[in-house]
GROMACS .gro file of C-alpha atoms in nm:
model
  330
    1MET     CA    1   5.272   2.709   5.140
    2LYS     CA    2   5.711   2.718   4.975
    3ILE     CA    3   5.692   2.945   4.659
    4SER     CA    4   5.987   3.022   4.482
    5GLN     CA    5   5.948   3.258   4.226
    6ALA     CA    6   6.166   3.322   3.843
    7ASP     CA    7   5.832   3.176   3.260
    8GLY     CA    8   4.805   2.262   2.937
    9ASN     CA    9   4.677   2.589   2.760
   10VAL     CA   10   4.337   2.638   2.876
   11CYS     CA   11   4.288   2.819   3.202
   12THR     CA   12   4.004   3.098   3.208
   13VAL     CA   13   3.751   3.093   3.444
   14SER     CA   14   3.433   2.872   3.371
   15THR     CA   15   3.061   2.924   3.634
   16THR     CA   16   3.044   2.496   3.636
   17GLN     CA   17   3.145   2.423   4.022
   18LYS     CA   18   3.378   2.114   3.967
   19GLN     CA   19   3.678   1.946   4.073
   20LYS     CA   20   3.761   1.670   3.803
   21THR     CA   21   4.012   1.466   3.759
   22ASP     CA   22   4.137   1.255   3.446
   23ASN     CA   23   4.338   0.992   3.465
   24SER     CA   24   4.281   0.784   3.164
   25GLY     CA   25   4.658   0.878   3.010
   26GLU     CA   26   5.008   0.807   3.090
   27SER     CA   27   4.926   1.136   3.280
   28LYS     CA   28   4.697   1.350   3.536
   29ILE     CA   29   4.477   1.561   3.436
   30ILE     CA   30   4.277   1.818   3.673
   31TYR     CA   31   4.000   2.068   3.541
   32LEU     CA   32   4.018   2.363   3.886
   33ARG     CA   33   3.696   2.397   4.117
   34GLY     CA   34   3.509   2.717   3.967
   35THR     CA   35   3.735   2.676   3.604
   36ASP     CA   36   3.790   2.552   3.288
   37CYS     CA   37   4.152   2.530   3.429
   38VAL     CA   38   4.410   2.290   3.348
   39ILE     CA   39   4.607   2.100   3.570
   40LYS     CA   40   4.884   1.873   3.433
   41SER     CA   41   5.116   1.659   3.581
   42GLN     CA   42   5.439   1.598   3.522
   43ALA     CA   43   5.501   1.830   3.228
   44SER     CA   44   5.793   1.887   3.052
   45LEU     CA   45   5.941   2.229   3.107
   46SER     CA   46   6.230   2.143   2.789
   47ALA     CA   47   5.985   2.289   2.652
   48TYR     CA   48   5.908   2.613   2.866
   49THR     CA   49   6.302   2.764   2.928
   50SER     CA   50   6.541   2.924   2.639
   51TYR     CA   51   6.741   2.670   2.734
   52ARG     CA   52   6.532   2.391   2.629
   53VAL     CA   53   6.647   2.203   2.914
   54GLY     CA   54   6.476   1.995   3.239
   55GLY     CA   55   6.263   1.749   3.356
   56ALA     CA   56   5.940   1.721   3.433
   57ALA     CA   57   5.655   1.950   3.628
   58GLU     CA   58   5.498   1.700   3.886
   59TRP     CA   59   5.193   1.924   3.810
   60TYR     CA   60   5.236   2.203   3.580
   61VAL     CA   61   4.947   2.468   3.512
   62ALA     CA   62   4.918   2.848   3.261
   63PRO     CA   63   4.653   3.041   3.361
   64ARG     CA   64   4.585   3.348   3.117
   65ASN     CA   65   4.393   3.554   3.421
   66LEU     CA   66   4.425   3.618   3.719
   67GLU     CA   67   4.060   3.477   3.878
   68ALA     CA   68   4.218   3.158   3.745
   69LEU     CA   69   4.579   3.242   3.926
   70GLN     CA   70   4.352   3.289   4.239
   71ALA     CA   71   4.196   2.908   4.164
   72SER     CA   72   4.554   2.751   4.086
   73LEU     CA   73   4.719   2.897   4.422
   74GLU     CA   74   4.414   2.828   4.596
   75TYR     CA   75   4.473   2.416   4.500
   76ALA     CA   76   4.816   2.458   4.546
   77LYS     CA   77   4.760   2.582   4.946
   78GLU     CA   78   4.459   2.272   4.932
   79HIS     CA   79   4.647   2.030   4.826
   80GLU     CA   80   4.982   2.167   4.990
   81LEU     CA   81   5.177   2.172   4.762
   82PRO     CA   82   5.546   2.398   4.713
   83VAL     CA   83   5.392   2.653   4.436
   84THR     CA   84   5.743   2.752   4.101
   85THR     CA   85   5.632   3.019   3.936
   86LEU     CA   86   5.797   3.028   3.515
   87GLY     CA   87   5.703   3.324   3.290
   88ALA     CA   88   5.929   3.353   2.920
   89GLY     CA   89   6.180   3.066   3.101
   90SER     CA   90   6.428   3.268   3.034
   91ASN     CA   91   6.657   3.324   3.294
   92LEU     CA   92   6.565   2.969   3.435
   93LEU     CA   93   6.849   2.590   3.440
   94VAL     CA   94   6.607   2.361   3.571
   95SER     CA   95   6.710   2.001   3.671
   96ASP     CA   96   6.760   1.741   3.445
   97ARG     CA   97   6.518   1.557   3.809
   98GLY     CA   98   6.253   1.832   3.773
   99ILE     CA   99   6.046   2.060   4.015
  100PRO     CA  100   5.790   1.877   4.259
  101GLY     CA  101   5.492   2.136   4.280
  102LEU     CA  102   5.295   2.300   4.180
  103VAL     CA  103   5.456   2.520   3.798
  104ILE     CA  104   5.221   2.793   3.736
  105SER     CA  105   5.376   2.931   3.406
  106THR     CA  106   5.226   3.329   3.413
  107ARG     CA  107   5.295   3.339   3.028
  108HIS     CA  108   4.972   3.340   2.946
  109LEU     CA  109   4.890   3.714   3.187
  110ARG     CA  110   4.840   3.986   2.850
  111GLN     CA  111   4.687   4.241   2.917
  112SER     CA  112   4.891   4.668   2.850
  113TYR     CA  113   4.782   5.023   2.872
  114PHE     CA  114   4.970   5.232   2.719
  115ASP     CA  115   4.873   5.618   2.862
  116PRO     CA  116   4.927   5.959   2.710
  117GLN     CA  117   4.744   6.130   2.976
  118THR     CA  118   5.040   6.008   3.214
  119GLY     CA  119   5.227   5.809   3.007
  120GLN     CA  120   5.230   5.520   3.216
  121LEU     CA  121   5.226   5.220   3.012
  122THR     CA  122   5.008   4.921   3.255
  123VAL     CA  123   5.139   4.630   3.155
  124ALA     CA  124   5.020   4.194   3.277
  125ALA     CA  125   5.288   4.022   3.386
  126GLY     CA  126   5.313   3.741   3.116
  127GLU     CA  127   5.375   4.041   2.869
  128SER     CA  128   5.699   4.008   2.651
  129ILE     CA  129   5.940   4.278   2.765
  130PRO     CA  130   6.131   4.314   2.359
  131SER     CA  131   5.752   4.364   2.194
  132LEU     CA  132   5.620   4.594   2.456
  133ALA     CA  133   6.036   4.783   2.351
  134TRP     CA  134   5.875   4.759   1.963
  135GLU     CA  135   5.510   4.872   2.044
  136ALA     CA  136   5.638   5.204   2.283
  137ALA     CA  137   5.914   5.246   1.970
  138GLN     CA  138   5.635   5.282   1.705
  139LEU     CA  139   5.343   5.466   1.955
  140GLY     CA  140   5.716   5.712   2.009
  141TRP     CA  141   5.758   5.620   2.381
  142GLU     CA  142   6.042   5.665   2.489
  143GLY     CA  143   6.204   5.485   2.799
  144LEU     CA  144   6.257   5.095   2.671
  145GLU     CA  145   6.496   5.141   2.374
  146TRP     CA  146   6.736   4.951   2.595
  147ALA     CA  147   6.511   4.640   2.603
  148VAL     CA  148   6.496   4.547   2.334
  149GLY     CA  149   6.712   4.259   2.324
  150ILE     CA  150   6.589   4.161   2.678
  151PRO     CA  151   6.426   3.807   2.599
  152GLY     CA  152   6.203   3.738   2.928
  153THR     CA  153   5.815   3.825   3.036
  154VAL     CA  154   5.730   4.150   3.222
  155GLY     CA  155   5.738   3.995   3.547
  156GLY     CA  156   6.051   3.819   3.582
  157ALA     CA  157   6.243   4.135   3.405
  158VAL     CA  158   6.041   4.297   3.737
  159VAL     CA  159   6.147   4.066   3.994
  160MET     CA  160   6.513   3.998   3.895
  161ASN     CA  161   6.544   4.396   3.765
  162ALA     CA  162   6.648   4.322   3.401
  163GLY     CA  163   6.819   4.540   3.245
  164ALA     CA  164   7.057   4.667   2.936
  165HIS     CA  165   7.307   4.950   2.809
  166ASN     CA  166   7.277   5.139   3.170
  167SER     CA  167   6.950   5.098   3.236
  168CYS     CA  168   6.679   4.900   3.438
  169ILE     CA  169   6.417   4.840   3.545
  170ALA     CA  170   6.425   4.999   3.813
  171ASP     CA  171   6.521   5.351   3.638
  172MET     CA  172   6.153   5.323   3.484
  173LEU     CA  173   5.856   5.105   3.717
  174VAL     CA  174   5.580   5.313   3.890
  175SER     CA  175   5.423   5.033   4.087
  176ALA     CA  176   5.395   4.696   4.062
  177GLU     CA  177   5.121   4.471   4.167
  178VAL     CA  178   5.175   4.158   4.362
  179LEU     CA  179   4.923   3.842   4.458
  180LEU     CA  180   5.045   3.741   4.813
  181THR     CA  181   4.992   3.362   4.904
  182ASP     CA  182   4.621   3.414   5.053
  183GLY     CA  183   4.502   3.537   4.714
  184THR     CA  184   4.521   3.902   4.868
  185LEU     CA  185   4.638   4.158   4.592
  186THR     CA  186   4.855   4.421   4.716
  187THR     CA  187   5.088   4.648   4.549
  188LEU     CA  188   5.479   4.745   4.626
  189THR     CA  189   5.635   5.042   4.528
  190PRO     CA  190   6.044   5.035   4.420
  191ALA     CA  191   6.130   5.140   4.736
  192GLN     CA  192   5.940   4.880   4.886
  193ILE     CA  193   6.077   4.649   4.638
  194GLY     CA  194   6.404   4.641   4.681
  195TYR     CA  195   6.611   4.690   4.402
  196SER     CA  196   6.951   4.652   4.411
  197TYR     CA  197   7.203   4.531   4.027
  198ARG     CA  198   6.971   4.211   3.904
  199THR     CA  199   6.774   4.138   4.214
  200SER     CA  200   6.462   4.196   4.379
  201LEU     CA  201   6.387   4.169   4.747
  202LEU     CA  202   6.073   3.963   4.530
  203GLN     CA  203   6.368   3.699   4.457
  204GLY     CA  204   6.241   3.372   4.634
  205SER     CA  205   5.980   3.585   4.846
  206ASP     CA  206   5.627   3.404   4.841
  207ARG     CA  207   5.484   3.705   4.624
  208ILE     CA  208   5.379   3.687   4.226
  209VAL     CA  209   5.396   4.010   4.042
  210THR     CA  210   5.052   3.966   3.830
  211GLN     CA  211   5.110   4.352   3.653
  212ALA     CA  212   5.368   4.609   3.626
  213THR     CA  213   5.305   5.010   3.587
  214PHE     CA  214   5.621   5.153   3.415
  215GLN     CA  215   5.712   5.622   3.343
  216LEU     CA  216   5.826   5.612   3.011
  217GLN     CA  217   5.826   5.977   2.797
  218PRO     CA  218   5.521   5.928   2.568
  219GLY     CA  219   5.565   6.207   2.248
  220ALA     CA  220   5.905   6.173   2.052
  221ASP     CA  221   5.924   6.096   1.695
  222PRO     CA  222   5.828   5.688   1.667
  223ALA     CA  223   6.156   5.707   1.318
  224LYS     CA  224   6.388   5.856   1.578
  225VAL     CA  225   6.275   5.610   1.851
  226LEU     CA  226   6.205   5.313   1.592
  227ALA     CA  227   6.609   5.405   1.538
  228THR     CA  228   6.747   5.383   1.841
  229THR     CA  229   6.535   5.142   1.930
  230LYS     CA  230   6.704   4.887   1.632
  231GLN     CA  231   7.083   5.026   1.720
  232HIS     CA  232   6.987   4.819   2.054
  233LYS     CA  233   6.868   4.560   1.881
  234GLN     CA  234   7.166   4.550   1.603
  235HIS     CA  235   7.422   4.572   1.857
  236ARG     CA  236   7.277   4.257   2.073
  237LEU     CA  237   7.269   4.094   1.842
  238THR     CA  238   7.649   4.163   1.702
  239THR     CA  239   7.749   4.088   2.060
  240GLN     CA  240   7.573   3.796   2.174
  241PRO     CA  241   7.519   3.429   2.042
  242TYR     CA  242   7.164   3.399   1.951
  243ASN     CA  243   7.200   3.041   1.735
  244PHE     CA  244   7.153   2.853   2.028
  245PRO     CA  245   6.964   2.825   2.336
  246SER     CA  246   7.094   2.959   2.620
  247CYS     CA  247   6.964   3.145   2.899
  248GLY     CA  248   7.091   3.505   2.845
  249SER     CA  249   7.418   3.622   3.043
  250VAL     CA  250   7.490   3.357   3.321
  251PHE     CA  251   7.683   3.529   3.589
  252ARG     CA  252   7.659   3.846   3.733
  253ASN     CA  253   7.966   4.143   3.658
  254PRO     CA  254   8.174   4.143   3.956
  255LYS     CA  255   8.279   4.532   3.981
  256PRO     CA  256   8.448   4.722   3.812
  257TYR     CA  257   8.527   4.345   3.609
  258ALA     CA  258   8.319   4.214   3.390
  259ALA     CA  259   8.179   3.846   3.367
  260GLY     CA  260   8.284   3.755   3.006
  261TRP     CA  261   8.657   3.967   3.059
  262LEU     CA  262   8.728   3.721   3.270
  263ILE     CA  263   8.571   3.347   3.203
  264GLU     CA  264   8.772   3.464   2.811
  265GLN     CA  265   9.099   3.638   2.979
  266THR     CA  266   9.076   3.184   3.200
  267GLY     CA  267   9.117   3.059   2.796
  268LEU     CA  268   8.727   2.902   2.843
  269LYS     CA  269   8.625   3.021   2.514
  270GLY     CA  270   8.443   2.730   2.383
  271TYR     CA  271   8.570   2.524   2.660
  272GLN     CA  272   8.225   2.251   2.637
  273ILE     CA  273   8.116   1.942   2.903
  274GLY     CA  274   7.845   1.727   2.750
  275GLY     CA  275   7.638   1.977   2.515
  276ALA     CA  276   7.723   2.268   2.675
  277GLN     CA  277   7.965   2.460   2.551
  278VAL     CA  278   8.087   2.859   2.662
  279ALA     CA  279   7.940   3.074   2.394
  280GLN     CA  280   8.236   3.205   2.163
  281LEU     CA  281   8.074   3.529   2.065
  282HIS     CA  282   8.055   3.638   2.416
  283ALA     CA  283   8.214   3.467   2.763
  284ASN     CA  284   7.915   3.510   2.942
  285PHE     CA  285   7.679   3.269   2.797
  286ILE     CA  286   7.645   2.902   2.753
  287VAL     CA  287   7.499   2.766   2.523
  288ASN     CA  288   7.346   2.433   2.401
  289ARG     CA  289   7.505   2.327   2.101
  290GLY     CA  290   7.262   2.044   2.136
  291GLY     CA  291   7.123   1.766   2.281
  292ALA     CA  292   7.262   1.947   2.631
  293LYS     CA  293   7.152   1.866   2.985
  294ALA     CA  294   7.053   2.120   3.279
  295SER     CA  295   7.397   1.916   3.452
  296ASP     CA  296   7.610   1.940   3.213
  297ILE     CA  297   7.494   2.284   3.215
  298PHE     CA  298   7.512   2.318   3.601
  299CYS     CA  299   7.889   2.095   3.528
  300LEU     CA  300   8.011   2.439   3.373
  301ILE     CA  301   7.900   2.712   3.481
  302ARG     CA  302   8.093   2.526   3.898
  303HIS     CA  303   8.360   2.541   3.646
  304ILE     CA  304   8.424   2.870   3.515
  305GLN     CA  305   8.335   2.977   3.906
  306HIS     CA  306   8.547   2.772   4.009
  307GLN     CA  307   8.885   2.811   3.722
  308VAL     CA  308   8.791   3.232   3.791
  309GLN     CA  309   8.887   3.228   4.192
  310GLU     CA  310   9.176   2.987   4.079
  311ASN     CA  311   9.284   3.288   3.777
  312TRP     CA  312   9.109   3.565   3.999
  313SER     CA  313   9.013   3.536   4.315
  314ILE     CA  314   8.674   3.597   4.264
  315LEU     CA  315   8.397   3.386   4.248
  316LEU     CA  316   8.137   3.468   3.977
  317GLU     CA  317   7.763   3.541   4.134
  318PRO     CA  318   7.550   3.325   3.908
  319GLU     CA  319   7.252   3.558   3.740
  320VAL     CA  320   7.056   3.259   3.623
  321LYS     CA  321   6.799   3.127   3.814
  322MET     CA  322   6.868   2.722   3.914
  323LEU     CA  323   6.562   2.561   4.058
  324GLY     CA  324   6.521   2.216   4.116
  325GLU     CA  325   6.792   1.906   4.234
  326PHE     CA  326   7.091   1.984   4.152
  327GLN     CA  327   7.433   1.689   4.244
  328PRO     CA  328   7.640   1.952   4.479
  329ALA     CA  329   7.969   1.741   4.215
  330CYS     CA  330   8.062   1.707   3.864
   0.00000   0.00000   0.00000
């Protein structure tokens, strides 16, 4: 079973032992044995990604607790289905052809605990990073102010080492709990996760992040922490496009350059393919101006790479993760 990790609502454990298929409609619905967890066939993924594009998942499930997540993995194993894990879908480009196998969304795995004795925050994979930043600020806990503009979940942030304002997940992570393909849990340290700039050993692995523990600094003046958090949020709003769907930054910054600067200097701001456009406000963003297809965005990414390499001899590396099949030639 192959698992891809990058973000039908009822999915909790039940005492009823059943596995039933409902074929009454165009799509199939499967109730997992031992749960009231619903797996749906041909579920459109465009609603589950920030780009608002992409085809259907062959099968889709959104468990609400660990037991249901384990049951979903067991179902995939029994039926030899490849597994793809989604969080908030904010750093993804899903192919117009969709994704084969079982897509597991962790967006409903939500629980958080602030421990005032240790200053540690333990939080489930589906929790929103911006929401946690605001909650920590209101408590007077420092350390998450930078994350208020990160449009994703804890699970995705841990996997990709999300960061902003010279801070990142690797700086504050104490440990991450991950689920293995055999349904067992293990706890990893940052060293075991192997962090580097906007990536980790968890990317492309068969391990699913279920929760993480972060080290924060409690005891500060909430008004001060809130003010700093608001400043970071305002900076994001004034420098990045939020008026159209996007995935956030498309390319990693090739030090010592910024990807956005290279793209702008190449004259690509505003360049458009179909409904996909290089944002006018920030050139490292590709926005869906309306009606864009995943193929439009993919071709625009390839065009940017080609033009920047022609002008600067630098191959920009995508930060956005692409799932599914894309045509190599545009």
